[in-house]
Amino acid sequence: MADLLDVRGVSVRFGGVQALDGAALTVREGEVASLIGPNGAGKTTLLGVVSGAVAPQSGSVRLRGEELAGRPVHERAGAGVVRTFQNLEIFSNMTVLENVLTGAHLKAGYSLLDSLLRTPKFSREEKRLRDACMEKLDFVGLADKAQANAADLPYGEQRLLEMARALASAPVLLLLDEPAAGMNNKETAKLGAIIRRIRSDLGVGVALVEHDMELVMDISDRITVLHFGRVLAEGTPLEIQENPEVVAAYLGED
Ligand SMILES: Nc1ncnc2c1ncn2[C@@H]1O[C@H](COP(=O)(O)OP(=O)(O)O)[C@@H](O)[C@H]1O
Ligand SMILES: [Mg+2]
């Protein structure tokens, strides 16, 4: 079986900066694959290449064997590649549930005409979408906050809301960019449990960029280490922790 995600030989240049230089990343079906490396290593850029936000100068991005390179963001989202952002992107003038609905509407089974005429099909679909979104909110532990204003949630819960919204668009591959940033220990532990359940209960593959090494070592099946836009090492959490090059380049910083 083809890997869920197979990224190879990706190079990206921004003006004079070589952000990625032949980078690679593999996510197998139903696994949490983490991408770590110092600030500026190219992690966010690599997620952007996978989601379609960044066009690489070279390289291939295959989802279950199918080439995605050159295809726009919305087509990749339709194929099940969905991301969350390093800088939180929540609609602050909407309720929690409405935020999740914006993710689900990518998959709505009615036409604009149905929605304008408020046809029975529209009402049925709308109910189905709301139920599905409530399920996602329940999944991340925010069901009781569905009617709250998104802006009123504490920061850690806004991050979980962003994850519920991503899940509502039925991903096969979820790209998470520093989801634990700004979270306290309790929130991070909860996040770790949710990511585990995304893998085990939903069968969704996760590519995780994260600075919290305790979280990364705890929940990753495999880890890729990026350094100056290249893969420095790849392996299990134990292999990575014991790799002298990785320790020298990165883990030894702390
Ligand atoms: N849009 C951009 N324009 C110019 N330079 C960029 C842009 N995005 C990223 N970079 C540069 O590319 C390098 C990799 O950045 P990034 O992928 O954000 O690293 P990381 O997420 O690992 O911290 C950095 O040197 C960064 O300054
Ligand atoms: Mg980044």
PDB file of C-alpha atoms and ligand atoms in Angstrom:
ATOM      1  CA  MET A   1       0.000   0.000   0.000  1.00  0.00           C
ATOM      2  CA  ALA A   2       1.224   3.496  -0.818  1.00  0.00           C
ATOM      3  CA  ASP A   3       2.070   5.771   2.104  1.00  0.00           C
ATOM      4  CA  LEU A   4      -0.618   8.242   3.096  1.00  0.00           C
ATOM      5  CA  LEU A   5       1.785  11.099   2.393  1.00  0.00           C
ATOM      6  CA  ASP A   6       5.077  10.859   0.565  1.00  0.00           C
ATOM      7  CA  VAL A   7       6.985  14.115   0.080  1.00  0.00           C
ATOM      8  CA  ARG A   8      10.343  13.983  -1.695  1.00  0.00           C
ATOM      9  CA  GLY A   9      13.052  16.298  -2.948  1.00  0.00           C
ATOM     10  CA  VAL A  10      11.208  19.509  -2.088  1.00  0.00           C
ATOM     11  CA  SER A  11      13.105  22.761  -2.549  1.00  0.00           C
ATOM     12  CA  VAL A  12      11.712  26.221  -1.816  1.00  0.00           C
ATOM     13  CA  ARG A  13      13.510  29.519  -2.197  1.00  0.00           C
ATOM     14  CA  PHE A  14      12.138  32.821  -0.903  1.00  0.00           C
ATOM     15  CA  GLY A  15      14.277  35.514  -2.528  1.00  0.00           C
ATOM     16  CA  GLY A  16      17.747  34.872  -1.121  1.00  0.00           C
ATOM     17  CA  VAL A  17      16.593  32.328   1.494  1.00  0.00           C
ATOM     18  CA  GLN A  18      16.733  28.611   0.718  1.00  0.00           C
ATOM     19  CA  ALA A  19      13.912  27.586   3.060  1.00  0.00           C
ATOM     20  CA  LEU A  20      13.853  23.954   1.880  1.00  0.00           C
ATOM     21  CA  ASP A  21      16.654  22.105   0.144  1.00  0.00           C
ATOM     22  CA  GLY A  22      15.559  18.643  -0.951  1.00  0.00           C
ATOM     23  CA  ALA A  23      13.338  18.084   2.082  1.00  0.00           C
ATOM     24  CA  ALA A  24      11.267  14.928   2.548  1.00  0.00           C
ATOM     25  CA  LEU A  25       8.471  13.732   4.802  1.00  0.00           C
ATOM     26  CA  THR A  26       6.516  10.495   5.031  1.00  0.00           C
ATOM     27  CA  VAL A  27       3.270   9.898   6.908  1.00  0.00           C
ATOM     28  CA  ARG A  28       2.005   6.332   6.883  1.00  0.00           C
ATOM     29  CA  GLU A  29      -1.674   5.432   7.187  1.00  0.00           C
ATOM     30  CA  GLY A  30      -2.981   6.007  10.701  1.00  0.00           C
ATOM     31  CA  GLU A  31       0.215   7.371  12.175  1.00  0.00           C
ATOM     32  CA  VAL A  32       1.388  10.527  13.907  1.00  0.00           C
ATOM     33  CA  ALA A  33       4.530  11.687  12.120  1.00  0.00           C
ATOM     34  CA  SER A  34       6.261  14.674  13.670  1.00  0.00           C
ATOM     35  CA  LEU A  35       8.472  17.255  12.078  1.00  0.00           C
ATOM     36  CA  ILE A  36      10.923  18.964  14.410  1.00  0.00           C
ATOM     37  CA  GLY A  37      13.886  21.296  14.012  1.00  0.00           C
ATOM     38  CA  PRO A  38      15.182  24.679  15.136  1.00  0.00           C
ATOM     39  CA  ASN A  39      13.373  27.923  14.318  1.00  0.00           C
ATOM     40  CA  GLY A  40      13.734  28.710  10.627  1.00  0.00           C
ATOM     41  CA  ALA A  41      14.468  25.074   9.687  1.00  0.00           C
ATOM     42  CA  GLY A  42      11.589  25.105   7.185  1.00  0.00           C
ATOM     43  CA  LYS A  43       8.879  23.202   9.064  1.00  0.00           C
ATOM     44  CA  THR A  44       6.008  25.608   8.384  1.00  0.00           C
ATOM     45  CA  THR A  45       7.147  25.973   4.775  1.00  0.00           C
ATOM     46  CA  LEU A  46       7.047  22.189   4.342  1.00  0.00           C
ATOM     47  CA  LEU A  47       3.489  22.012   5.707  1.00  0.00           C
ATOM     48  CA  GLY A  48       2.640  24.817   3.265  1.00  0.00           C
ATOM     49  CA  VAL A  49       4.040  22.779   0.383  1.00  0.00           C
ATOM     50  CA  VAL A  50       1.799  19.873   1.416  1.00  0.00           C
ATOM     51  CA  SER A  51      -1.355  22.020   1.822  1.00  0.00           C
ATOM     52  CA  GLY A  52      -0.665  23.864  -1.441  1.00  0.00           C
ATOM     53  CA  ALA A  53      -0.077  27.303   0.098  1.00  0.00           C
ATOM     54  CA  VAL A  54       3.589  27.298  -0.986  1.00  0.00           C
ATOM     55  CA  ALA A  55       4.687  26.336  -4.511  1.00  0.00           C
ATOM     56  CA  PRO A  56       8.044  24.523  -4.442  1.00  0.00           C
ATOM     57  CA  GLN A  57      10.707  24.957  -7.120  1.00  0.00           C
ATOM     58  CA  SER A  58      11.048  21.182  -7.260  1.00  0.00           C
ATOM     59  CA  GLY A  59       9.878  17.988  -5.618  1.00  0.00           C
ATOM     60  CA  SER A  60       6.852  15.742  -5.381  1.00  0.00           C
ATOM     61  CA  VAL A  61       3.957  15.555  -2.911  1.00  0.00           C
ATOM     62  CA  ARG A  62       1.987  12.331  -3.157  1.00  0.00           C
ATOM     63  CA  LEU A  63      -1.189  11.515  -1.260  1.00  0.00           C
ATOM     64  CA  ARG A  64      -1.878   7.762  -1.403  1.00  0.00           C
ATOM     65  CA  GLY A  65       0.274   7.665  -4.512  1.00  0.00           C
ATOM     66  CA  GLU A  66      -1.456  10.539  -6.266  1.00  0.00           C
ATOM     67  CA  GLU A  67       0.632  13.593  -7.204  1.00  0.00           C
ATOM     68  CA  LEU A  68      -0.665  16.821  -5.635  1.00  0.00           C
ATOM     69  CA  ALA A  69       2.080  19.174  -6.875  1.00  0.00           C
ATOM     70  CA  GLY A  70       0.571  22.028  -8.860  1.00  0.00           C
ATOM     71  CA  ARG A  71      -2.951  21.503  -7.512  1.00  0.00           C
ATOM     72  CA  PRO A  72      -4.577  24.424  -5.638  1.00  0.00           C
ATOM     73  CA  VAL A  73      -5.329  24.511  -1.902  1.00  0.00           C
ATOM     74  CA  HIS A  74      -9.093  23.898  -2.264  1.00  0.00           C
ATOM     75  CA  GLU A  75      -8.548  20.773  -4.370  1.00  0.00           C
ATOM     76  CA  ARG A  76      -6.144  19.388  -1.772  1.00  0.00           C
ATOM     77  CA  ALA A  77      -8.645  20.187   0.991  1.00  0.00           C
ATOM     78  CA  GLY A  78     -11.247  18.340  -1.069  1.00  0.00           C
ATOM     79  CA  ALA A  79      -8.856  15.381  -1.247  1.00  0.00           C
ATOM     80  CA  GLY A  80      -8.653  15.471   2.569  1.00  0.00           C
ATOM     81  CA  VAL A  81      -5.486  17.476   3.264  1.00  0.00           C
ATOM     82  CA  VAL A  82      -6.380  19.989   5.978  1.00  0.00           C
ATOM     83  CA  ARG A  83      -4.183  22.191   8.137  1.00  0.00           C
ATOM     84  CA  THR A  84      -4.271  24.325  11.252  1.00  0.00           C
ATOM     85  CA  PHE A  85      -2.071  27.380  11.583  1.00  0.00           C
ATOM     86  CA  GLN A  86       0.875  28.378  13.743  1.00  0.00           C
ATOM     87  CA  ASN A  87      -0.904  31.699  14.260  1.00  0.00           C
ATOM     88  CA  LEU A  88      -4.416  30.917  15.344  1.00  0.00           C
ATOM     89  CA  GLU A  89      -7.106  31.652  12.735  1.00  0.00           C
ATOM     90  CA  ILE A  90     -10.483  31.712  14.462  1.00  0.00           C
ATOM     91  CA  PHE A  91     -13.482  33.763  13.317  1.00  0.00           C
ATOM     92  CA  SER A  92     -13.899  35.865  16.451  1.00  0.00           C
ATOM     93  CA  ASN A  93     -17.273  37.349  15.494  1.00  0.00           C
ATOM     94  CA  MET A  94     -18.895  33.889  15.315  1.00  0.00           C
ATOM     95  CA  THR A  95     -20.006  31.324  17.868  1.00  0.00           C
ATOM     96  CA  VAL A  96     -17.931  28.221  18.535  1.00  0.00           C
ATOM     97  CA  LEU A  97     -20.380  26.042  16.573  1.00  0.00           C
ATOM     98  CA  GLU A  98     -20.481  28.478  13.634  1.00  0.00           C
ATOM     99  CA  ASN A  99     -16.692  28.297  13.435  1.00  0.00           C
ATOM    100  CA  VAL A 100     -16.862  24.521  13.125  1.00  0.00           C
ATOM    101  CA  LEU A 101     -19.642  24.817  10.511  1.00  0.00           C
ATOM    102  CA  THR A 102     -17.326  26.833   8.248  1.00  0.00           C
ATOM    103  CA  GLY A 103     -15.161  23.702   8.058  1.00  0.00           C
ATOM    104  CA  ALA A 104     -18.119  21.389   7.411  1.00  0.00           C
ATOM    105  CA  HIS A 105     -19.594  23.547   4.656  1.00  0.00           C
ATOM    106  CA  LEU A 106     -16.689  22.533   2.445  1.00  0.00           C
ATOM    107  CA  LYS A 107     -18.550  19.236   2.205  1.00  0.00           C
ATOM    108  CA  ALA A 108     -22.164  20.499   2.135  1.00  0.00           C
ATOM    109  CA  GLY A 109     -24.499  18.428  -0.009  1.00  0.00           C
ATOM    110  CA  TYR A 110     -26.799  21.227  -1.173  1.00  0.00           C
ATOM    111  CA  SER A 111     -26.639  23.975  -3.768  1.00  0.00           C
ATOM    112  CA  LEU A 112     -26.716  27.714  -3.290  1.00  0.00           C
ATOM    113  CA  LEU A 113     -30.276  27.650  -4.695  1.00  0.00           C
ATOM    114  CA  ASP A 114     -31.325  25.077  -2.067  1.00  0.00           C
ATOM    115  CA  SER A 115     -29.999  27.365   0.655  1.00  0.00           C
ATOM    116  CA  LEU A 116     -31.652  30.516  -0.777  1.00  0.00           C
ATOM    117  CA  LEU A 117     -35.040  28.774  -1.121  1.00  0.00           C
ATOM    118  CA  ARG A 118     -34.581  26.958   2.202  1.00  0.00           C
ATOM    119  CA  THR A 119     -35.716  23.713   0.581  1.00  0.00           C
ATOM    120  CA  PRO A 120     -36.355  20.558   2.671  1.00  0.00           C
ATOM    121  CA  LYS A 121     -33.084  19.225   1.301  1.00  0.00           C
ATOM    122  CA  PHE A 122     -31.328  22.288   2.696  1.00  0.00           C
ATOM    123  CA  SER A 123     -32.942  21.886   6.131  1.00  0.00           C
ATOM    124  CA  ARG A 124     -32.073  18.184   6.261  1.00  0.00           C
ATOM    125  CA  GLU A 125     -28.486  18.822   5.213  1.00  0.00           C
ATOM    126  CA  GLU A 126     -28.133  21.738   7.639  1.00  0.00           C
ATOM    127  CA  LYS A 127     -29.319  19.544  10.520  1.00  0.00           C
ATOM    128  CA  ARG A 128     -26.941  16.776   9.487  1.00  0.00           C
ATOM    129  CA  LEU A 129     -24.013  19.236   9.337  1.00  0.00           C
ATOM    130  CA  ARG A 130     -24.847  20.712  12.750  1.00  0.00           C
ATOM    131  CA  ASP A 131     -24.999  17.251  14.300  1.00  0.00           C
ATOM    132  CA  ALA A 132     -21.669  16.339  12.711  1.00  0.00           C
ATOM    133  CA  CYS A 133     -20.112  19.557  14.006  1.00  0.00           C
ATOM    134  CA  MET A 134     -21.451  19.007  17.525  1.00  0.00           C
ATOM    135  CA  GLU A 135     -19.829  15.581  17.371  1.00  0.00           C
ATOM    136  CA  LYS A 136     -16.466  17.197  16.521  1.00  0.00           C
ATOM    137  CA  LEU A 137     -16.871  19.702  19.359  1.00  0.00           C
ATOM    138  CA  ASP A 138     -17.613  16.815  21.687  1.00  0.00           C
ATOM    139  CA  PHE A 139     -14.505  15.049  20.370  1.00  0.00           C
ATOM    140  CA  VAL A 140     -12.273  17.941  21.484  1.00  0.00           C
ATOM    141  CA  GLY A 141     -14.267  18.503  24.713  1.00  0.00           C
ATOM    142  CA  LEU A 142     -15.955  21.777  23.744  1.00  0.00           C
ATOM    143  CA  ALA A 143     -19.587  20.652  23.229  1.00  0.00           C
ATOM    144  CA  ASP A 144     -20.811  22.646  26.229  1.00  0.00           C
ATOM    145  CA  LYS A 145     -19.315  25.835  24.723  1.00  0.00           C
ATOM    146  CA  ALA A 146     -21.028  25.503  21.326  1.00  0.00           C
ATOM    147  CA  GLN A 147     -23.041  28.711  21.700  1.00  0.00           C
ATOM    148  CA  ALA A 148     -20.277  30.817  23.264  1.00  0.00           C
ATOM    149  CA  ASN A 149     -18.543  33.508  21.249  1.00  0.00           C
ATOM    150  CA  ALA A 150     -15.344  32.047  19.857  1.00  0.00           C
ATOM    151  CA  ALA A 151     -13.424  35.135  20.988  1.00  0.00           C
ATOM    152  CA  ASP A 152     -14.438  34.492  24.607  1.00  0.00           C
ATOM    153  CA  LEU A 153     -12.742  31.085  24.802  1.00  0.00           C
ATOM    154  CA  PRO A 154      -9.386  30.890  26.552  1.00  0.00           C
ATOM    155  CA  TYR A 155      -6.489  30.589  24.132  1.00  0.00           C
ATOM    156  CA  GLY A 156      -5.948  26.849  24.621  1.00  0.00           C
ATOM    157  CA  GLU A 157      -9.608  26.163  23.841  1.00  0.00           C
ATOM    158  CA  GLN A 158      -9.432  28.325  20.706  1.00  0.00           C
ATOM    159  CA  ARG A 159      -6.680  25.992  19.538  1.00  0.00           C
ATOM    160  CA  LEU A 160      -8.941  22.981  20.186  1.00  0.00           C
ATOM    161  CA  LEU A 161     -11.730  24.772  18.330  1.00  0.00           C
ATOM    162  CA  GLU A 162      -9.453  25.193  15.331  1.00  0.00           C
ATOM    163  CA  MET A 163      -8.815  21.464  15.474  1.00  0.00           C
ATOM    164  CA  ALA A 164     -12.560  20.675  15.628  1.00  0.00           C
ATOM    165  CA  ARG A 165     -13.072  22.874  12.568  1.00  0.00           C
ATOM    166  CA  ALA A 166     -10.324  21.041  10.687  1.00  0.00           C
ATOM    167  CA  LEU A 167     -11.877  17.680  11.653  1.00  0.00           C
ATOM    168  CA  ALA A 168     -15.304  18.835  10.421  1.00  0.00           C
ATOM    169  CA  SER A 169     -13.977  18.972   6.865  1.00  0.00           C
ATOM    170  CA  ALA A 170     -13.354  15.196   6.995  1.00  0.00           C
ATOM    171  CA  PRO A 171      -9.568  15.079   6.580  1.00  0.00           C
ATOM    172  CA  VAL A 172      -7.534  11.992   5.745  1.00  0.00           C
ATOM    173  CA  LEU A 173      -4.366  13.900   6.637  1.00  0.00           C
ATOM    174  CA  LEU A 174      -4.279  16.603   9.289  1.00  0.00           C
ATOM    175  CA  LEU A 175      -1.374  19.067   9.307  1.00  0.00           C
ATOM    176  CA  LEU A 176      -0.876  20.640  12.746  1.00  0.00           C
ATOM    177  CA  ASP A 177       1.511  23.584  13.079  1.00  0.00           C
ATOM    178  CA  GLU A 178       2.573  24.010  16.710  1.00  0.00           C
ATOM    179  CA  PRO A 179      -0.836  23.195  18.222  1.00  0.00           C
ATOM    180  CA  ALA A 180       0.566  23.315  21.780  1.00  0.00           C
ATOM    181  CA  ALA A 181       2.017  26.814  21.407  1.00  0.00           C
ATOM    182  CA  GLY A 182       0.761  28.993  24.259  1.00  0.00           C
ATOM    183  CA  MET A 183      -0.842  26.080  26.110  1.00  0.00           C
ATOM    184  CA  ASN A 184      -0.232  25.293  29.764  1.00  0.00           C
ATOM    185  CA  ASN A 185       0.759  21.754  30.870  1.00  0.00           C
ATOM    186  CA  LYS A 186      -2.803  20.659  31.514  1.00  0.00           C
ATOM    187  CA  GLU A 187      -3.997  21.887  28.127  1.00  0.00           C
ATOM    188  CA  THR A 188      -1.026  20.237  26.407  1.00  0.00           C
ATOM    189  CA  ALA A 189      -1.810  16.884  28.056  1.00  0.00           C
ATOM    190  CA  LYS A 190      -5.405  17.166  26.848  1.00  0.00           C
ATOM    191  CA  LEU A 191      -4.189  18.041  23.350  1.00  0.00           C
ATOM    192  CA  GLY A 192      -1.912  14.985  23.335  1.00  0.00           C
ATOM    193  CA  ALA A 193      -4.848  12.733  24.236  1.00  0.00           C
ATOM    194  CA  ILE A 194      -6.942  14.275  21.440  1.00  0.00           C
ATOM    195  CA  ILE A 195      -4.207  13.750  18.845  1.00  0.00           C
ATOM    196  CA  ARG A 196      -3.931  10.107  19.930  1.00  0.00           C
ATOM    197  CA  ARG A 197      -7.691   9.692  19.427  1.00  0.00           C
ATOM    198  CA  ILE A 198      -7.522  11.392  16.017  1.00  0.00           C
ATOM    199  CA  ARG A 199      -5.192   8.572  15.051  1.00  0.00           C
ATOM    200  CA  SER A 200      -6.905   5.669  16.827  1.00  0.00           C
ATOM    201  CA  ASP A 201     -10.633   6.565  16.683  1.00  0.00           C
ATOM    202  CA  LEU A 202     -10.772   8.488  13.388  1.00  0.00           C
ATOM    203  CA  GLY A 203      -7.911   6.750  11.560  1.00  0.00           C
ATOM    204  CA  VAL A 204      -6.689  10.142  10.343  1.00  0.00           C
ATOM    205  CA  GLY A 205      -2.959  10.540   9.683  1.00  0.00           C
ATOM    206  CA  VAL A 206      -1.295  13.454  11.446  1.00  0.00           C
ATOM    207  CA  ALA A 207       1.762  15.479  10.445  1.00  0.00           C
ATOM    208  CA  LEU A 208       2.706  17.376  13.583  1.00  0.00           C
ATOM    209  CA  VAL A 209       5.085  20.330  13.840  1.00  0.00           C
ATOM    210  CA  GLU A 210       5.730  20.976  17.508  1.00  0.00           C
ATOM    211  CA  HIS A 211       8.327  22.522  19.807  1.00  0.00           C
ATOM    212  CA  ASP A 212       7.144  20.771  22.964  1.00  0.00           C
ATOM    213  CA  MET A 213       9.562  17.807  22.914  1.00  0.00           C
ATOM    214  CA  GLU A 214       7.814  15.985  25.729  1.00  0.00           C
ATOM    215  CA  LEU A 215       4.609  15.960  23.682  1.00  0.00           C
ATOM    216  CA  VAL A 216       6.439  14.998  20.467  1.00  0.00           C
ATOM    217  CA  MET A 217       8.336  12.113  22.063  1.00  0.00           C
ATOM    218  CA  ASP A 218       5.158  10.927  23.779  1.00  0.00           C
ATOM    219  CA  ILE A 219       2.743  10.769  20.830  1.00  0.00           C
ATOM    220  CA  SER A 220       4.831  10.343  17.658  1.00  0.00           C
ATOM    221  CA  ASP A 221       5.140   7.073  15.779  1.00  0.00           C
ATOM    222  CA  ARG A 222       8.027   8.559  13.809  1.00  0.00           C
ATOM    223  CA  ILE A 223       9.971  11.803  13.750  1.00  0.00           C
ATOM    224  CA  THR A 224      11.708  13.683  10.954  1.00  0.00           C
ATOM    225  CA  VAL A 225      14.317  16.259  11.949  1.00  0.00           C
ATOM    226  CA  LEU A 226      14.749  19.232   9.617  1.00  0.00           C
ATOM    227  CA  HIS A 227      17.887  21.354   9.731  1.00  0.00           C
ATOM    228  CA  PHE A 228      18.497  24.216   7.294  1.00  0.00           C
ATOM    229  CA  GLY A 229      15.784  22.855   5.002  1.00  0.00           C
ATOM    230  CA  ARG A 230      17.210  19.340   4.846  1.00  0.00           C
ATOM    231  CA  VAL A 231      16.384  16.092   6.594  1.00  0.00           C
ATOM    232  CA  LEU A 232      19.003  15.579   9.293  1.00  0.00           C
ATOM    233  CA  ALA A 233      17.488  12.364  10.667  1.00  0.00           C
ATOM    234  CA  GLU A 234      14.381  10.219  10.594  1.00  0.00           C
ATOM    235  CA  GLY A 235      13.312   7.525  13.035  1.00  0.00           C
ATOM    236  CA  THR A 236      11.358   6.491  16.096  1.00  0.00           C
ATOM    237  CA  PRO A 237      11.312   8.855  19.097  1.00  0.00           C
ATOM    238  CA  LEU A 238      13.967   6.693  20.785  1.00  0.00           C
ATOM    239  CA  GLU A 239      16.214   6.650  17.702  1.00  0.00           C
ATOM    240  CA  ILE A 240      15.935  10.425  17.409  1.00  0.00           C
ATOM    241  CA  GLN A 241      16.740  11.039  21.077  1.00  0.00           C
ATOM    242  CA  GLU A 242      19.836   8.838  20.784  1.00  0.00           C
ATOM    243  CA  ASN A 243      21.057  10.250  17.459  1.00  0.00           C
ATOM    244  CA  PRO A 244      24.275  12.191  18.205  1.00  0.00           C
ATOM    245  CA  GLU A 245      23.853  14.519  15.201  1.00  0.00           C
ATOM    246  CA  VAL A 246      20.361  15.458  16.341  1.00  0.00           C
ATOM    247  CA  VAL A 247      21.490  16.023  19.892  1.00  0.00           C
ATOM    248  CA  ALA A 248      24.343  18.233  18.697  1.00  0.00           C
ATOM    249  CA  ALA A 249      22.242  20.216  16.238  1.00  0.00           C
ATOM    250  CA  TYR A 250      19.057  20.579  18.155  1.00  0.00           C
ATOM    251  CA  LEU A 251      18.085  18.638  21.243  1.00  0.00           C
ATOM    252  CA  GLY A 252      21.320  19.666  22.945  1.00  0.00           C
ATOM    253  CA  GLU A 253      20.192  23.317  22.765  1.00  0.00           C
ATOM    254  CA  ASP A 254      17.981  22.931  25.823  1.00  0.00           C
TER     255      ASP A 254
HETATM  256  N1  LIG B   1       6.925  33.988   2.917  1.00  0.00           N
HETATM  257  C1  LIG B   1       8.233  34.034   3.159  1.00  0.00           C
HETATM  258  N2  LIG B   1       9.021  34.962   2.562  1.00  0.00           N
HETATM  259  C2  LIG B   1      10.340  35.002   2.821  1.00  0.00           C
HETATM  260  N3  LIG B   1      10.986  34.164   3.636  1.00  0.00           N
HETATM  261  C3  LIG B   1      10.258  33.225   4.258  1.00  0.00           C
HETATM  262  C4  LIG B   1       8.843  33.110   4.063  1.00  0.00           C
HETATM  263  N4  LIG B   1       8.382  32.075   4.825  1.00  0.00           N
HETATM  264  C5  LIG B   1       9.454  31.559   5.453  1.00  0.00           C
HETATM  265  N5  LIG B   1      10.576  32.247   5.139  1.00  0.00           N
HETATM  266  C6  LIG B   1      11.945  31.948   5.593  1.00  0.00           C
HETATM  267  O1  LIG B   1      12.167  30.571   5.315  1.00  0.00           O
HETATM  268  C7  LIG B   1      12.871  29.952   6.389  1.00  0.00           C
HETATM  269  C8  LIG B   1      12.038  28.796   6.939  1.00  0.00           C
HETATM  270  O2  LIG B   1      10.902  29.331   7.617  1.00  0.00           O
HETATM  271  P1  LIG B   1       9.787  28.439   8.304  1.00  0.00           P
HETATM  272  O3  LIG B   1       9.335  27.420   7.347  1.00  0.00           O
HETATM  273  O4  LIG B   1       8.764  29.377   8.844  1.00  0.00           O
HETATM  274  O5  LIG B   1      10.618  27.751   9.473  1.00  0.00           O
HETATM  275  P2  LIG B   1      10.100  27.021  10.807  1.00  0.00           P
HETATM  276  O6  LIG B   1       8.626  26.826  10.708  1.00  0.00           O
HETATM  277  O7  LIG B   1      10.876  25.738  10.857  1.00  0.00           O
HETATM  278  O8  LIG B   1      10.479  27.912  11.957  1.00  0.00           O
HETATM  279  C9  LIG B   1      13.168  31.050   7.398  1.00  0.00           C
HETATM  280  O9  LIG B   1      14.450  31.554   7.128  1.00  0.00           O
HETATM  281  C10 LIG B   1      12.096  32.069   7.108  1.00  0.00           C
HETATM  282  O10 LIG B   1      12.532  33.363   7.465  1.00  0.00           O
HETATM  283 MG    MG B   2       7.028  27.449  11.880  1.00  0.00          MG
END
